[in-house]
């Protein structure tokens, strides 16, 4: 079983990837900054398809979360909704056949590689 600290760090990475990579897919992917070099990793077509599937599922979880947060009555309710959504995002990735680490690695490559970003965007339109 994962410790609470590890779950929090995985969820944070997943959430940050979702929020920061998504806008760049629609636009030209910026080059990686010198402070955060991205090691080039070969991404198979199958892993790219799995990542696109997971991305769609994560987007649906995020959309549902936003709607539920608007009707949450207090901070505790919002926190419970966020925790549930984070668990659902992790499950979405895993149900697509990837680990959270694999998903994040592929999304980093998509963000760093213009050609891969275009392939990913095409998969998202299917």
CSV table of C-alpha atoms in Angstrom, one decimal:
chain,number,residue,atom,x,y,z
A,1,UNK,CA,0.0,0.0,0.0
A,2,UNK,CA,1.2,3.5,-0.8
A,3,UNK,CA,2.0,5.9,2.0
A,4,UNK,CA,-0.1,9.1,2.2
A,5,UNK,CA,3.0,11.1,1.3
A,6,UNK,CA,3.7,9.1,-1.8
A,7,UNK,CA,0.0,9.3,-2.9
A,8,UNK,CA,0.0,13.0,-2.4
A,9,UNK,CA,3.2,13.4,-4.5
A,10,UNK,CA,1.8,11.2,-7.3
A,11,UNK,CA,-1.5,13.0,-7.3
A,12,UNK,CA,0.3,16.4,-7.4
A,13,UNK,CA,2.4,15.3,-10.3
A,14,UNK,CA,-0.6,13.9,-12.1
A,15,UNK,CA,-2.7,17.1,-11.5
A,16,UNK,CA,0.2,19.4,-12.4
A,17,UNK,CA,0.8,17.4,-15.6
A,18,UNK,CA,-2.9,17.7,-16.5
A,19,UNK,CA,-3.1,21.5,-15.8
A,20,UNK,CA,0.2,22.5,-17.4
A,21,UNK,CA,0.5,20.1,-20.3
A,22,UNK,CA,-3.1,20.4,-21.6
A,23,UNK,CA,-2.8,24.1,-22.7
A,24,UNK,CA,0.4,23.5,-24.5
A,25,UNK,CA,-1.0,20.7,-26.6
A,26,UNK,CA,-3.4,23.1,-28.3
A,27,UNK,CA,-0.6,25.5,-29.0
A,28,UNK,CA,3.0,25.0,-30.1
A,29,UNK,CA,4.9,23.1,-27.5
A,30,UNK,CA,7.5,25.4,-25.9
A,31,UNK,CA,11.0,24.0,-25.7
A,32,UNK,CA,12.0,22.6,-22.3
A,33,UNK,CA,13.6,25.2,-20.0
A,34,UNK,CA,17.3,24.8,-19.1
A,35,UNK,CA,16.3,24.4,-15.5
A,36,UNK,CA,14.0,21.4,-16.3
A,37,UNK,CA,15.6,19.3,-19.1
A,38,UNK,CA,13.4,16.5,-20.3
A,39,UNK,CA,15.3,13.3,-21.0
A,40,UNK,CA,14.3,12.0,-24.4
A,41,UNK,CA,12.5,8.7,-24.1
A,42,UNK,CA,11.1,6.7,-26.9
A,43,UNK,CA,7.3,6.7,-26.8
A,44,UNK,CA,5.6,3.8,-28.5
A,45,UNK,CA,2.4,4.4,-30.5
A,46,UNK,CA,0.6,2.0,-28.0
A,47,UNK,CA,1.8,4.1,-25.0
A,48,UNK,CA,0.7,7.3,-26.8
A,49,UNK,CA,-2.8,5.8,-27.4
A,50,UNK,CA,-3.0,4.7,-23.7
A,51,UNK,CA,-2.0,8.1,-22.6
A,52,UNK,CA,-4.6,9.8,-24.8
A,53,UNK,CA,-7.2,7.4,-23.3
A,54,UNK,CA,-6.1,8.2,-19.8
A,55,UNK,CA,-6.0,12.0,-20.6
A,56,UNK,CA,-9.7,11.8,-21.8
A,57,UNK,CA,-10.7,10.0,-18.6
A,58,UNK,CA,-8.8,12.5,-16.4
A,59,UNK,CA,-10.4,15.4,-18.2
A,60,UNK,CA,-13.8,13.9,-17.4
A,61,UNK,CA,-12.9,13.5,-13.8
A,62,UNK,CA,-11.7,17.1,-13.7
A,63,UNK,CA,-14.9,18.4,-15.3
A,64,UNK,CA,-17.0,16.5,-12.8
A,65,UNK,CA,-14.9,17.8,-9.9
A,66,UNK,CA,-15.4,21.4,-11.0
A,67,UNK,CA,-19.2,20.9,-11.1
A,68,UNK,CA,-19.2,19.3,-7.7
A,69,UNK,CA,-16.9,21.9,-6.1
A,70,UNK,CA,-19.4,24.6,-7.1
A,71,UNK,CA,-22.1,23.0,-4.9
A,72,UNK,CA,-19.8,21.9,-2.0
A,73,UNK,CA,-21.0,23.5,1.2
A,74,UNK,CA,-17.7,23.8,3.1
A,75,UNK,CA,-13.9,23.3,2.9
A,76,UNK,CA,-14.1,19.8,4.3
A,77,UNK,CA,-16.5,18.8,1.5
A,78,UNK,CA,-14.3,20.3,-1.1
A,79,UNK,CA,-11.3,18.5,0.3
A,80,UNK,CA,-13.1,15.2,0.2
A,81,UNK,CA,-14.2,15.8,-3.4
A,82,UNK,CA,-10.6,16.6,-4.4
A,83,UNK,CA,-9.3,13.5,-2.7
A,84,UNK,CA,-11.9,11.4,-4.4
A,85,UNK,CA,-11.1,13.0,-7.8
A,86,UNK,CA,-7.4,12.4,-7.3
A,87,UNK,CA,-8.1,8.7,-6.6
A,88,UNK,CA,-10.3,8.6,-9.7
A,89,UNK,CA,-7.6,10.2,-11.8
A,90,UNK,CA,-5.0,7.6,-10.7
A,91,UNK,CA,-7.5,4.8,-11.4
A,92,UNK,CA,-8.2,6.4,-14.8
A,93,UNK,CA,-4.5,6.2,-15.7
A,94,UNK,CA,-4.1,2.7,-14.4
A,95,UNK,CA,-7.3,1.5,-16.2
A,96,UNK,CA,-5.7,2.7,-19.4
A,97,UNK,CA,-2.8,0.3,-18.9
A,98,UNK,CA,-0.2,2.7,-17.6
A,99,UNK,CA,1.3,3.6,-14.3
A,100,UNK,CA,1.1,7.2,-13.1
A,101,UNK,CA,4.8,7.4,-13.7
A,102,UNK,CA,4.5,6.1,-17.2
A,103,UNK,CA,1.7,8.6,-17.9
A,104,UNK,CA,3.7,11.5,-16.6
A,105,UNK,CA,6.7,10.5,-18.6
A,106,UNK,CA,4.7,10.3,-21.9
A,107,UNK,CA,3.1,13.6,-21.2
A,108,UNK,CA,6.5,15.2,-20.5
A,109,UNK,CA,7.6,13.9,-23.9
A,110,UNK,CA,4.5,15.2,-25.6
A,111,UNK,CA,5.2,18.6,-24.1
A,112,UNK,CA,8.8,18.6,-25.2
A,113,UNK,CA,8.5,17.1,-28.7
A,114,UNK,CA,6.4,19.0,-31.3
A,115,UNK,CA,6.0,16.0,-33.6
A,116,UNK,CA,4.8,13.8,-30.7
A,117,UNK,CA,2.5,16.6,-29.5
A,118,UNK,CA,0.9,16.6,-33.0
A,119,UNK,CA,0.4,12.9,-32.9
A,120,UNK,CA,-1.1,13.2,-29.5
A,121,UNK,CA,-3.5,15.9,-30.6
A,122,UNK,CA,-4.6,13.8,-33.5
A,123,UNK,CA,-5.4,10.9,-31.1
A,124,UNK,CA,-7.4,13.3,-28.9
A,125,UNK,CA,-9.5,14.3,-31.9
A,126,UNK,CA,-10.5,10.7,-32.7
